[in-house]
Coordinates of C-alpha atoms in Angstrom, one line a residue:
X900 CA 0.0 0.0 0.0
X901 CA 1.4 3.4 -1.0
X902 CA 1.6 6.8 0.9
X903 CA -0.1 8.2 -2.1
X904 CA -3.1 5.9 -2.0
X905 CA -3.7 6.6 1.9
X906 CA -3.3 10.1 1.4
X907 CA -5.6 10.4 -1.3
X908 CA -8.1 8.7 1.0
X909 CA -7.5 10.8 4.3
X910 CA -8.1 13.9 1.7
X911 CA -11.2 12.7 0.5
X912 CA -12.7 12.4 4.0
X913 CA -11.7 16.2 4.3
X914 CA -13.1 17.6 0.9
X915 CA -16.6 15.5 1.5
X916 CA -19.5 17.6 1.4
X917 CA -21.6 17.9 4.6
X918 CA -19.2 16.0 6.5
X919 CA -20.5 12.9 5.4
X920 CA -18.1 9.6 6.4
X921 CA -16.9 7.4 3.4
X922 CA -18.8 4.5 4.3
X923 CA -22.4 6.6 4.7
X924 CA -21.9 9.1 1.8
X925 CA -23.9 9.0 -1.5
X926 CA -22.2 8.0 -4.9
X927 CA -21.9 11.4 -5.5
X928 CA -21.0 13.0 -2.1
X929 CA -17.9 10.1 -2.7
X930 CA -16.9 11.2 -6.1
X931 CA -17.0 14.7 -5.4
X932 CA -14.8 14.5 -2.1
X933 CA -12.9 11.6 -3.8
X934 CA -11.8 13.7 -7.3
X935 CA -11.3 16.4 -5.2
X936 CA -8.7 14.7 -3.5
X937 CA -6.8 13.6 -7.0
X938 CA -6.8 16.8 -8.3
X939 CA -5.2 18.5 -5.1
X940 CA -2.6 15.1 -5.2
X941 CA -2.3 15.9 -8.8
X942 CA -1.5 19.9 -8.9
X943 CA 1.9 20.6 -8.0
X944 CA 2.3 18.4 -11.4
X945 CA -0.1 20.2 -13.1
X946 CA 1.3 23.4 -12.4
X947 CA 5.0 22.2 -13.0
X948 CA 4.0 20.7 -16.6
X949 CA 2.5 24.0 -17.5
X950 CA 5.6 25.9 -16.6
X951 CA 7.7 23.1 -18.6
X952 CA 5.3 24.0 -21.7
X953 CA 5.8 28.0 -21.3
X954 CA 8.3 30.1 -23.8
X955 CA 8.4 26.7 -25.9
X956 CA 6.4 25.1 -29.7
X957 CA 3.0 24.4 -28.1
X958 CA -0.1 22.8 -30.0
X959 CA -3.8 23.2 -29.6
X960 CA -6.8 21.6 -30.2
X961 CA -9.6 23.0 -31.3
X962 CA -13.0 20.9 -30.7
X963 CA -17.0 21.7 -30.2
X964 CA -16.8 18.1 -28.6
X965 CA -14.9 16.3 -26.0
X966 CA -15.9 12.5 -24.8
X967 CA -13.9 12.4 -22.0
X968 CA -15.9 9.5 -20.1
X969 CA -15.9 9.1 -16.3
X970 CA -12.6 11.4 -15.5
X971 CA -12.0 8.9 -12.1
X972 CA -11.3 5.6 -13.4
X973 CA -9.0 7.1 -15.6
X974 CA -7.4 9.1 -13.6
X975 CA -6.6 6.9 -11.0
X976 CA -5.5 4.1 -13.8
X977 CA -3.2 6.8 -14.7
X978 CA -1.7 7.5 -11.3
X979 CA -1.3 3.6 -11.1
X980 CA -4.1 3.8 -7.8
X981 CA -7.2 2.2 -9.4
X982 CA -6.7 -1.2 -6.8
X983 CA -5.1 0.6 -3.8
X984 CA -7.9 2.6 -3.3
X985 CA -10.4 0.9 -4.5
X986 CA -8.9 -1.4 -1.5
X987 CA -8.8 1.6 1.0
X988 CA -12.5 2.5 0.2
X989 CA -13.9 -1.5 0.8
X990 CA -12.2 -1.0 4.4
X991 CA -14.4 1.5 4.7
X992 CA -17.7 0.1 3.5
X993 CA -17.4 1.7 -0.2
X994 CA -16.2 0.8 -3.5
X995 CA -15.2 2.7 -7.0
X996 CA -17.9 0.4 -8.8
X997 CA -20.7 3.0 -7.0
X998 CA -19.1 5.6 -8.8
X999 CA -20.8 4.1 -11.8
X1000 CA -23.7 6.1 -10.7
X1001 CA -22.2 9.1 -11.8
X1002 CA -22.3 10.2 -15.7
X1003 CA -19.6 11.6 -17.0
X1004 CA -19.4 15.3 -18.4
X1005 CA -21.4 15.7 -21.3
X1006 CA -19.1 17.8 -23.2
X1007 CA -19.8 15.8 -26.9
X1008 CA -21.8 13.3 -29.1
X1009 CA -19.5 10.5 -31.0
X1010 CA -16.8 9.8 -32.4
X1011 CA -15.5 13.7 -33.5
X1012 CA -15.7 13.8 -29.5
X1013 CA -13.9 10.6 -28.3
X1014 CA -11.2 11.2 -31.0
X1015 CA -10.2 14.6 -29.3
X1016 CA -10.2 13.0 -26.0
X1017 CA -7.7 10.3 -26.8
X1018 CA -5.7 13.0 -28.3
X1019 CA -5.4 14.6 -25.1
X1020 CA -5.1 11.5 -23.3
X1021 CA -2.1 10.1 -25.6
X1022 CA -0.3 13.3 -25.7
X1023 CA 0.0 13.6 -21.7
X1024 CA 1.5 10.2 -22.2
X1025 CA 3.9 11.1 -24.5
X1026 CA 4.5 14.2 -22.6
X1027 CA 3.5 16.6 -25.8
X1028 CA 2.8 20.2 -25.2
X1029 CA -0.8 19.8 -26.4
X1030 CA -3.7 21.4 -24.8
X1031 CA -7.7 21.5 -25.5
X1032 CA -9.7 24.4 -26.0
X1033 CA -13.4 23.8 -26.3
X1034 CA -17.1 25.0 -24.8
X1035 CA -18.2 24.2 -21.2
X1036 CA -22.1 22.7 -22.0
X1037 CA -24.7 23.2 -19.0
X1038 CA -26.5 20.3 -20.7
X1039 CA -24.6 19.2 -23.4
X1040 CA -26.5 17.2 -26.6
X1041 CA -29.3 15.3 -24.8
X1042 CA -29.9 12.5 -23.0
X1043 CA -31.8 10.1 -25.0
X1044 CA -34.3 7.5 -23.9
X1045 CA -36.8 4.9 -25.7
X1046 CA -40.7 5.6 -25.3
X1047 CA -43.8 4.2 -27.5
X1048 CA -40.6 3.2 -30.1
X1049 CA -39.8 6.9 -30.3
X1050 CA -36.6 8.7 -29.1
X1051 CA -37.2 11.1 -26.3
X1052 CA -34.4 13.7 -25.7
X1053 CA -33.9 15.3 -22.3
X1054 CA -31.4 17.7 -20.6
X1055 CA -28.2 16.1 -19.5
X1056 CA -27.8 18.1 -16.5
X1057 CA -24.1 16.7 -16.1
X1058 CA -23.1 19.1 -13.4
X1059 CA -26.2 18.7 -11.2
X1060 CA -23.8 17.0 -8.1
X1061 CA -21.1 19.2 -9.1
X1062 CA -18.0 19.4 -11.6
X1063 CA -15.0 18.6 -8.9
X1064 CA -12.7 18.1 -11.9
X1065 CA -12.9 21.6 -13.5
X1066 CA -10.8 24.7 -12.1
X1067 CA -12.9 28.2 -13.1
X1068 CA -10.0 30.6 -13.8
X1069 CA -12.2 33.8 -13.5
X1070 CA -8.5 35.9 -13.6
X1071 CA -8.1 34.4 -17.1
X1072 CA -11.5 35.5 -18.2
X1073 CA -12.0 37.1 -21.9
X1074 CA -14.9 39.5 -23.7
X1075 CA -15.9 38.3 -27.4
X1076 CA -18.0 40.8 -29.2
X1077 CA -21.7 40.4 -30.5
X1078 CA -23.1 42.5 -33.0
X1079 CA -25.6 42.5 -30.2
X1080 CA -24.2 42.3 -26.9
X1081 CA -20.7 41.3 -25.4
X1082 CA -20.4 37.9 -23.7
X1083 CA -17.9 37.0 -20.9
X1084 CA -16.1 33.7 -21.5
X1085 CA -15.1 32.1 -18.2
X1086 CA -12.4 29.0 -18.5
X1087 CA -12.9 26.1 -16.6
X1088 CA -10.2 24.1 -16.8
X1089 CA -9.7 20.3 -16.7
X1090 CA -6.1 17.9 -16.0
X1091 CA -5.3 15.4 -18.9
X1092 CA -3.1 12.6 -16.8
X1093 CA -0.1 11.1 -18.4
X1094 CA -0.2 7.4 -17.7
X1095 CA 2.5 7.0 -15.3
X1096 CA 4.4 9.9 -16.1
X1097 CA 3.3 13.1 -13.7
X1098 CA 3.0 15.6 -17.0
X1099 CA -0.8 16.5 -16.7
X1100 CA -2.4 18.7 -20.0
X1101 CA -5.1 20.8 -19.5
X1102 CA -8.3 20.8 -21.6
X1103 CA -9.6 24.5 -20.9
X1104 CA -13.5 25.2 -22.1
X1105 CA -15.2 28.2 -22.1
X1106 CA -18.4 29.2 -19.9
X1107 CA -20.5 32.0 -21.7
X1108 CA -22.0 34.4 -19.2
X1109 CA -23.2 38.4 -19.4
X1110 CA -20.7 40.6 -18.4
X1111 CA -22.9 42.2 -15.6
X1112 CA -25.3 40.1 -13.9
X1113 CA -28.8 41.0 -14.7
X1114 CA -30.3 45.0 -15.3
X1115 CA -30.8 45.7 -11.5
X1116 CA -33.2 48.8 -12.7
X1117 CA -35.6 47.2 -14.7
X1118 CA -35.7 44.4 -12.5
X1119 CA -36.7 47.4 -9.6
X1120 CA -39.4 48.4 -12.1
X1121 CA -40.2 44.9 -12.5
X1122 CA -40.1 44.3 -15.7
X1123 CA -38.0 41.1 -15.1
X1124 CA -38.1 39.3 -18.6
X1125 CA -36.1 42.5 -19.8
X1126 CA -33.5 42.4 -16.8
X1127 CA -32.7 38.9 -17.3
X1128 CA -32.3 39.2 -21.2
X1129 CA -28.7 39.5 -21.4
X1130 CA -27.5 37.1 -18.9
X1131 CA -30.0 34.3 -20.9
X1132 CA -28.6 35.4 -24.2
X1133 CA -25.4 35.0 -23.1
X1134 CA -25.9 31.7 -20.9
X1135 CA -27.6 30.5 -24.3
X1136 CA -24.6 30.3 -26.3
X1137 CA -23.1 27.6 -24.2
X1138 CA -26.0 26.1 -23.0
X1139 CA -26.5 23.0 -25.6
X1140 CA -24.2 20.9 -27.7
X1141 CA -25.0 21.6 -31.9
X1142 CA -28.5 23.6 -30.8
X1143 CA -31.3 23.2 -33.7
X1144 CA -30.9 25.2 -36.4
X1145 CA -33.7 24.9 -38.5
X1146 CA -34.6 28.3 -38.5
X1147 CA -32.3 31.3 -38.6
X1148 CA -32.3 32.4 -35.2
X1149 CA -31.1 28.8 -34.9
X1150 CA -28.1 29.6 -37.3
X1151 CA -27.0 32.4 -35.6
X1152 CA -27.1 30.7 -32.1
X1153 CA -24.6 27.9 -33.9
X1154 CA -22.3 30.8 -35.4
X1155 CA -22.6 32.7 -32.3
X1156 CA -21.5 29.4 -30.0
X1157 CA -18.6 28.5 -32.8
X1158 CA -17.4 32.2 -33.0
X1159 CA -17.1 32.2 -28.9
X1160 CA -15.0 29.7 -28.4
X1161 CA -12.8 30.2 -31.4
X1162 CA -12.1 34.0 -30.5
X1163 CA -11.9 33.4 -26.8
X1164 CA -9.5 30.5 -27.1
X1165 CA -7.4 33.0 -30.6
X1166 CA -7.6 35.7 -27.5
X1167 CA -5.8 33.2 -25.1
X1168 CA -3.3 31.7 -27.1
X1169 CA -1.9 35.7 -27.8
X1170 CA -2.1 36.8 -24.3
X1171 CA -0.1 33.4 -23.3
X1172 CA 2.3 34.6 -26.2
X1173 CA 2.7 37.6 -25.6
X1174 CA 2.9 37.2 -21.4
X1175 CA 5.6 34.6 -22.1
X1176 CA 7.9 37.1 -23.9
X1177 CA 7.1 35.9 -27.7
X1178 CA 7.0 37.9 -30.5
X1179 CA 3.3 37.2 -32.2
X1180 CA 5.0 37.9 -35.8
X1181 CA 6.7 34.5 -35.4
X1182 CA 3.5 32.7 -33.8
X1183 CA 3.5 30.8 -37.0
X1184 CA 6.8 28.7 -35.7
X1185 CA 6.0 28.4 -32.4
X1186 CA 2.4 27.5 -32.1
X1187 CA -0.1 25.1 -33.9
X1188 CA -3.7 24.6 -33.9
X1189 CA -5.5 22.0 -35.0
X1190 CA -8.9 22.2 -35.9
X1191 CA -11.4 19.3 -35.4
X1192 CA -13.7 19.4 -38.1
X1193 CA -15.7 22.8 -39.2
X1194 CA -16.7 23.7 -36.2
X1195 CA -13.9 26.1 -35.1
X1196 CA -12.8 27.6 -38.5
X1197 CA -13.8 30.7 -37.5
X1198 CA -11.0 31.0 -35.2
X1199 CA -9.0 31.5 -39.0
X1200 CA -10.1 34.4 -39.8
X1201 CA -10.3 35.3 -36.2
X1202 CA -6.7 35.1 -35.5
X1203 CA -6.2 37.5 -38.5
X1204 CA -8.6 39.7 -37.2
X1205 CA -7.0 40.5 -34.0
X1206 CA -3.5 40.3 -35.4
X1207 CA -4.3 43.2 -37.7
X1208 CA -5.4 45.2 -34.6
X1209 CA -2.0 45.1 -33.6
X1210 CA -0.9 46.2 -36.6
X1211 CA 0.2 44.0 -38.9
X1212 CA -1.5 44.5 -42.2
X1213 CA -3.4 41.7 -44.0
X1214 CA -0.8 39.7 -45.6
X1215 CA 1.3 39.2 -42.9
X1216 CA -1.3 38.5 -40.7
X1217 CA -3.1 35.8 -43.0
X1218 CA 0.7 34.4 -43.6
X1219 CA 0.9 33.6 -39.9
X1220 CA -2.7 31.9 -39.8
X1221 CA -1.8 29.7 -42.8
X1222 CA 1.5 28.7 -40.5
X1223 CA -0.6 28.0 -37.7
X1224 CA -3.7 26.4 -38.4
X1225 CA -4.5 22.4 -39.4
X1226 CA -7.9 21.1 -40.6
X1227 CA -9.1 17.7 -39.6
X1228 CA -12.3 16.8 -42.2
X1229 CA -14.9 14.3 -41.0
X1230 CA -17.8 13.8 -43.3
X1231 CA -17.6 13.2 -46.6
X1232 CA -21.8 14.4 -46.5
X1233 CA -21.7 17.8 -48.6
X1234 CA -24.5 19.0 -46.1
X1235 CA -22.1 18.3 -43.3
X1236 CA -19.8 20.8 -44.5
X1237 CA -20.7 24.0 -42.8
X1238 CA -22.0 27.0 -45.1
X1239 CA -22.8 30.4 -43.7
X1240 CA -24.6 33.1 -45.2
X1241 CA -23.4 36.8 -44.9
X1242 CA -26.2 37.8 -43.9
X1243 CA -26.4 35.7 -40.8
X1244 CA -22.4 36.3 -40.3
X1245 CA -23.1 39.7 -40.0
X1246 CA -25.6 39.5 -37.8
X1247 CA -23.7 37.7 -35.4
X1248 CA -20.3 38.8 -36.0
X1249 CA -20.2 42.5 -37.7
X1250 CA -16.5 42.3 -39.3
X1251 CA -15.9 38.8 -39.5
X1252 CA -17.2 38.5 -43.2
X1253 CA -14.8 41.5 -44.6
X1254 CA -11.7 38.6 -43.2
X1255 CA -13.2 36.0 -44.9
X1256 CA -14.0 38.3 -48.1
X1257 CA -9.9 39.4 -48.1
X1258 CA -9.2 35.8 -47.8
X1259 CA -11.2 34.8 -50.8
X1260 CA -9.5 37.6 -52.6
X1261 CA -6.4 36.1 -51.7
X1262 CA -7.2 32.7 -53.0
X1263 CA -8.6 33.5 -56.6
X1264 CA -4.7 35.5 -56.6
X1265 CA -3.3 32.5 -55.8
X1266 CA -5.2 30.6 -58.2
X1267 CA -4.9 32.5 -60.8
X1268 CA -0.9 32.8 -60.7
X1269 CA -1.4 29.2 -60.7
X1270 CA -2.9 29.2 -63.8
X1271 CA -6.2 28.1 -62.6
X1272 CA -9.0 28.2 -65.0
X1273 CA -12.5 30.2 -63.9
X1274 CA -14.4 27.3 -63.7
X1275 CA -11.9 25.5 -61.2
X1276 CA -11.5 28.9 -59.6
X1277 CA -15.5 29.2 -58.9
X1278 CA -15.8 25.6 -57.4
X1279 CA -12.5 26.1 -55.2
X1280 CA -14.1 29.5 -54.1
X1281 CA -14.0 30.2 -50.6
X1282 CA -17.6 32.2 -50.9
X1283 CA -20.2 31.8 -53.5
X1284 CA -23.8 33.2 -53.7
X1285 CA -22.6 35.5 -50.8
X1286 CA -22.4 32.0 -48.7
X1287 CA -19.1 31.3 -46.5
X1288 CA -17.9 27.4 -47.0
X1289 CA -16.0 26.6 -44.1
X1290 CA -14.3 23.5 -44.9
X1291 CA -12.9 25.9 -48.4
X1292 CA -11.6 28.5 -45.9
X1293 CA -10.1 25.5 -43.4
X1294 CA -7.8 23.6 -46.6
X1295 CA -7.0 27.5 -48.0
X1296 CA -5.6 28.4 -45.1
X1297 CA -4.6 25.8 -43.2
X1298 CA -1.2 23.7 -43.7
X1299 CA -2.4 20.7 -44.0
X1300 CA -6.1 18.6 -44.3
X1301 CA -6.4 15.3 -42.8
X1302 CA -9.4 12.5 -43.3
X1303 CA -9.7 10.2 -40.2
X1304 CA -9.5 6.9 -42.2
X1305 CA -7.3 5.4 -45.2
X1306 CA -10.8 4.8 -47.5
X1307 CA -12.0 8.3 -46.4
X1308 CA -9.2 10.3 -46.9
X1309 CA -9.0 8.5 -50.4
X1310 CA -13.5 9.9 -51.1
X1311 CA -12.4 13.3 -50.2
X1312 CA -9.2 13.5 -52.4
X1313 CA -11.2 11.7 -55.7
X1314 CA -14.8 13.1 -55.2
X1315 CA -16.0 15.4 -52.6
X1316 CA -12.5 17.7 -52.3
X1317 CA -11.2 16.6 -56.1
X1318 CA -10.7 19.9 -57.3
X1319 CA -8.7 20.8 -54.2
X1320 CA -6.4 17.7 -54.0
X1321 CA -5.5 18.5 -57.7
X1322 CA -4.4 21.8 -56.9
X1323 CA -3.1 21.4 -53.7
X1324 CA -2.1 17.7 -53.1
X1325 CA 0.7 17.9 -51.1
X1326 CA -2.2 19.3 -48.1
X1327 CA -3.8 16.3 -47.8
X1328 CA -3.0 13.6 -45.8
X1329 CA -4.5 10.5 -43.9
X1330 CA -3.9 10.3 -39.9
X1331 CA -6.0 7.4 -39.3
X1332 CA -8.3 7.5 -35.6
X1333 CA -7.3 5.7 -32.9
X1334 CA -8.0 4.6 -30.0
X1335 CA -6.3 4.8 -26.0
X1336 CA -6.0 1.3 -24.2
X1337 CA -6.4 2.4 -21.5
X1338 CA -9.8 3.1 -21.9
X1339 CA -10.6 1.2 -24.2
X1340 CA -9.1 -2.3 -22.7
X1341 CA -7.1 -1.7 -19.1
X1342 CA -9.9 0.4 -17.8
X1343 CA -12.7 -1.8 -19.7
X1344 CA -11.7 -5.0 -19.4
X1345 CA -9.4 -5.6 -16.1
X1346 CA -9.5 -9.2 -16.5
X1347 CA -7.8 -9.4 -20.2
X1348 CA -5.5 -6.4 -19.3
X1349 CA -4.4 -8.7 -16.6
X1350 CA -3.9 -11.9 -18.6
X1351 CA -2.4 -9.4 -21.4
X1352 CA 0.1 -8.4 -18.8
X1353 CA 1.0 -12.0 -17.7
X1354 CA 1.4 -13.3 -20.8
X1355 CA 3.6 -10.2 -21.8
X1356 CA 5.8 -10.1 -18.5
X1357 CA 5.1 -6.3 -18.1
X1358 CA 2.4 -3.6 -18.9
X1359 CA 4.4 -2.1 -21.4
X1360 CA 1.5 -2.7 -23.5
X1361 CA -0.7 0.3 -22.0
X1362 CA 1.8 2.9 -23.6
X1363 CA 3.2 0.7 -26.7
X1364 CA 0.0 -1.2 -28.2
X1365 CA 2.3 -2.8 -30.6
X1366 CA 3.8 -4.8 -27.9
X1367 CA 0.5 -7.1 -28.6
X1368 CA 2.3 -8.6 -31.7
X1369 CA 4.3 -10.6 -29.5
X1370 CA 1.0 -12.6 -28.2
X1371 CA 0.9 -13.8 -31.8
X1372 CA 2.2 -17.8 -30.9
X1373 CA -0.4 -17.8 -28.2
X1374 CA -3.0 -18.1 -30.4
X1375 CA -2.8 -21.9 -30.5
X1376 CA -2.4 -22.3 -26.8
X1377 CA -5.3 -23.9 -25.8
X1378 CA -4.7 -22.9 -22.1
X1379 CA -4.6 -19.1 -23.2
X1380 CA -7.6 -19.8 -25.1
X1381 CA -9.4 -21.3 -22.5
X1382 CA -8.7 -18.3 -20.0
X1383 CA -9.3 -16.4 -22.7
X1384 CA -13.0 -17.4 -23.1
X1385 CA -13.5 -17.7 -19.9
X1386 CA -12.4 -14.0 -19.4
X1387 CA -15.3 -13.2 -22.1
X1388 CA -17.9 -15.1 -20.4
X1389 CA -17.1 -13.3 -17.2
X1390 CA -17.8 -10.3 -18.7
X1391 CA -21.3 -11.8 -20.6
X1392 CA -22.5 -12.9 -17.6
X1393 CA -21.5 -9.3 -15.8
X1394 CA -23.9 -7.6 -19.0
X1395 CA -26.9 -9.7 -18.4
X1396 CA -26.5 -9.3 -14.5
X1397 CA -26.8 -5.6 -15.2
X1398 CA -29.4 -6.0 -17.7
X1399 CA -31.4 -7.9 -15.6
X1400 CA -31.3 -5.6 -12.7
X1401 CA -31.3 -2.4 -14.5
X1402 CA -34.1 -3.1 -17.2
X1403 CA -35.3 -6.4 -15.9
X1404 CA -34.4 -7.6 -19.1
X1405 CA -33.0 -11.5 -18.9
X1406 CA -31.0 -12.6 -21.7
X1407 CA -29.4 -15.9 -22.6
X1408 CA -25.5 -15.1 -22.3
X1409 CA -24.6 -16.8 -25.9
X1410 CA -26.4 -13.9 -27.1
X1411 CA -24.5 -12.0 -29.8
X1412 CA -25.2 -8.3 -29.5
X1413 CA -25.2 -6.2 -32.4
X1414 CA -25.3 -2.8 -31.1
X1415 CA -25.7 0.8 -32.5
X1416 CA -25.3 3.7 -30.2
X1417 CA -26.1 6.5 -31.6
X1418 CA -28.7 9.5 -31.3
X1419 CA -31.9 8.6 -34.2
X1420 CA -31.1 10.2 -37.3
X1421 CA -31.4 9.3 -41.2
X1422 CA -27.9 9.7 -41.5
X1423 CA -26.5 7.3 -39.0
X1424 CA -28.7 4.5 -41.1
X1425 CA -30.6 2.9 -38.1
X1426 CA -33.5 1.9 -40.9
X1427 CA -30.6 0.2 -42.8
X1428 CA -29.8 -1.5 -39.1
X1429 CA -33.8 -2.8 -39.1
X1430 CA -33.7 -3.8 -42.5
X1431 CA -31.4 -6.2 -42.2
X1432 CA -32.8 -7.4 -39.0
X1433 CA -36.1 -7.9 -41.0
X1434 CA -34.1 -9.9 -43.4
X1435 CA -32.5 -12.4 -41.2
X1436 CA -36.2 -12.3 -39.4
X1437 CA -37.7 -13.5 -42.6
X1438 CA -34.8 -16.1 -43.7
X1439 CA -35.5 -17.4 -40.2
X1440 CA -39.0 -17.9 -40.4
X1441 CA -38.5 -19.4 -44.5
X1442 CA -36.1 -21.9 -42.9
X1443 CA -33.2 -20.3 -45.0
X1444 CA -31.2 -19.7 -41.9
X1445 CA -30.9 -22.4 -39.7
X1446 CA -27.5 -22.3 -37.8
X1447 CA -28.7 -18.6 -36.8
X1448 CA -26.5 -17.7 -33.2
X1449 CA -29.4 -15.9 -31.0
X1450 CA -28.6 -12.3 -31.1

């Protein structure tokens, strides 16, 4: 038993809410006193890695989303603590499985989400200067539930017990300018654990809120609707993950919430600049930011924006932006691809349009020293029909665009972004997603990250997945195997206890399951998913398919 494990626990005891004892407390009176305790543990490393990172090449990413899942279990895998404590706590009539009670932050959707969060997570591991920048959701996209075979969507009020893991940094505060109003982003700011290595990133989202409280004179003459406008219009911004946008007020709500926490996080990368002694004229070599779909290309024209305020005219200014920024693409859908009109840019963002206009300008120059024809020239345009494409502006002035898969990569340089990989082909490349381990199999699965680790004769396989190779010659071990499967059925039999007692559900554990989770929408092809269930349903019952495995 380590020092660190017992002090973690004495800690907890002191940062419980109502002085409630271990044993006694809630879930989430035990998690809150519990994470409480990690993050003091953790911050004289958090604070040292950020002073390692200071003066020096730093990268950021730039993401409406971030999955993070339940921030204790990983944490504590991280510091190497996960069984010593969980050991502590059953001495004192608790557990870390209760913490399953608690849902994790909802700061994102799929897989856009999940892929930023094992960036983070990898690049603490590798001890990378890379840090997050996104938006702190009150209720993030929904919660979704099942009724009468229709998908109900409710709030996912995530920080209802609290948000132990977040920091507010109210000094490091910044204004971002509405056509209408000016909103106050707040940074909250998170730790990214290395595994095993005490260097902690930081994944810093923005709060919007109304830079004075509420109208304290109407609300005298009690006209309280009108004295509360301001703070709700502001609150709004961050309020939801990807709000509806059917209508146009819905539009400018999106461009309003993308424009927030792309200037805010432009506004803080300058200040760190600029307090750490750098000169922003060579920003271009010492800083990178990577954008994670469309979502934040505003912070492109953004950065040029606020660089020509401090005087430096237009081409060096858009010279720097096409050093700093990277574009990671998505969707090969061309309705995914952001479009905004000028109209509803500049009634969100008076100013922002003219940037994106000058940069337009400055790719039908470039094109036509190229030699570019017209017609090319038109479909490469950043802005057509007085319509901003974002995803245009992202590979013009970005260094390089990446697709998130080999055969999807290859779709965007032959059809969707042809005309752009022909004139610009050395910009695209391929960075294939992954996935941590951690997560995804020592956290997950502790029984085959234990058997992995036997079999291996260290855990070097948590930071080095390629160390897996070397199980190849087990494969016709029929001892292995046999632990192997029985590992698996441990784990079937753990899903249909929870079933049962969740859902009162009971299921025969041979079951295959063949599971989609995802929100209910045409494009993520659930009536493909029933279709071929009716098919199998039919061969079934035409005695086509007779060797079918329940599932």
């Amino acid at each position: 038993m380590t020092n660190r494990a017992a002090e973690i626990l004495k800690k907890t005891e002191l940062f419980m809410r109502n002085g409630a004892e271990i044993g006694k407390a809630s879930a989430a009176e035990l998690h809150d006193g519990l994470a409480r305790a990690v993050v003091n543990e953790i911050a004289d490393d958090w604070r040292r890695s950020g002073d390692k990172k200071a003066g020096k090449r730093r990268a950021y990413y730039f993401s409406a989303e971030f999955l993070m899942g339940r921030a204790i279990y990983n944490n504590l895998l991280c510091l190497g603590l996960t069984d010593e404590v969980d050991g502590l706590l059953g001495k004192r009539g608790a557990a870390l499985g209760d913490l399953e009670k608690i849902g994790d932050a909802a700061l994102g959707n799929g897989g856009l989400g999940r892929l930023a969060a094992c960036y983070l997570d990898s690049a603490a591991t590798l001890r990378l200067p890379l840090d997050g920048y996104g938006i702190r959701y009150r209720y993030g996209l929904f919660r979704q539930t099942i009724e009468n075979c229709e998908q109900k969507e409710e709030p996912d009020d995530w920080t209802r017990h609290g948000d132990p893991w977040s920091i507010r940094r109210e000094q490091d505060a910044v204004t971002v300018h509405f056509k209408d109003q000016d909103v106050l982003a707040v940074p909250y700011d998170m730790p990214i654990l290395g595994y095993k290595t005490a260097y902690t990133g930081t994944l810093r989202l923005w709060q919007a809120e109304p830079t004075e409280p509420f109208d304290f004179a109407l609300f005298n003459e009690q006209d309280y609707d009108k004295a509360l406008h301001d703070k709700n219009a502001a609150e709004n911004i961050s309020r939801v993950l990807y709000p509806n946008d059917d209508t146009d007020e819905g539009k400018i709500l999106r461009i309003k919430q993308e424009y927030f926490f792309s200037s805010a996080s432009i506004q803080d990368i300058l200040r760190k600049t600029e307090r750490e002694g750098g000169d922003i004229r060579k920003l271009g070599s010492c800083t990178a930011v990577q954008l994670n779909d469309t979502h934040p290309v505003l912070a492109i024209p953004e950065l040029v924006r606020l660089l020509t305020e401090k005087g430096l005219s237009f081409d060096e200014a858009f010279g720097i932006a096409r050093q700093v920024f990277s574009y990671t693409n998505h969707t090969i859908m061309a309705e995914a691809l952001e479009k905004w009109k000028k109209e509803l840019l500049e009634e969100a963002v008076p100013g922002l349009y003219e940037m994106i206009e000058q940069i337009d300008e400055a790719l039908a120059k470039e094109l036509a020293a190229k030699g570019i024809d017209g017609k090319k020239t038109k479909k490469l345009a950043i802005i057509e029909d007085d319509t901003a494409n974002m995803a245009h502006l992202a590979i013009f002035a970005g260094r390089y665009t990446n697709g998130v898969a080999r055969i999807h990569t290859n779709i965007l340089k032959e059809r969707v972004l042809r005309e752009w990989d022909e004139v610009y082909p050395e910009r695209f490349q391929n960075v294939t997603n992954g996935v941590t381990q951690r997560r995804w199999l020592a956290l997950c699965n502790p029984g085959l990250s234990e058997l992995l680790t036997r079999l291996l004769g260290d855990d070097g396989w948590k930071t080095d997945l390629s160390r897996l190779e070397k199980l190849l010659p087990y494969g016709e071990d029929a001892e292995v195997l046999k632990e192997f499967r029985e590992i698996k059925d441990d784990r079937r039999r753990a899903l249909a206890q929870f079933l049962e007692q969740r859902h009162g559900i009971a299921i025969d554990t041979d079951t295959v399951f063949d599971v989609q989770i995802k929100r209910i929408h045409e494009y993520k092809r659930q009536l493909l998913n029933i279709l071929a269930v009716l098919e199998l349903y039919f061969q079934i019952k035409e005695g086509k398919l007779t060797d079918f495995q329940p599932t």
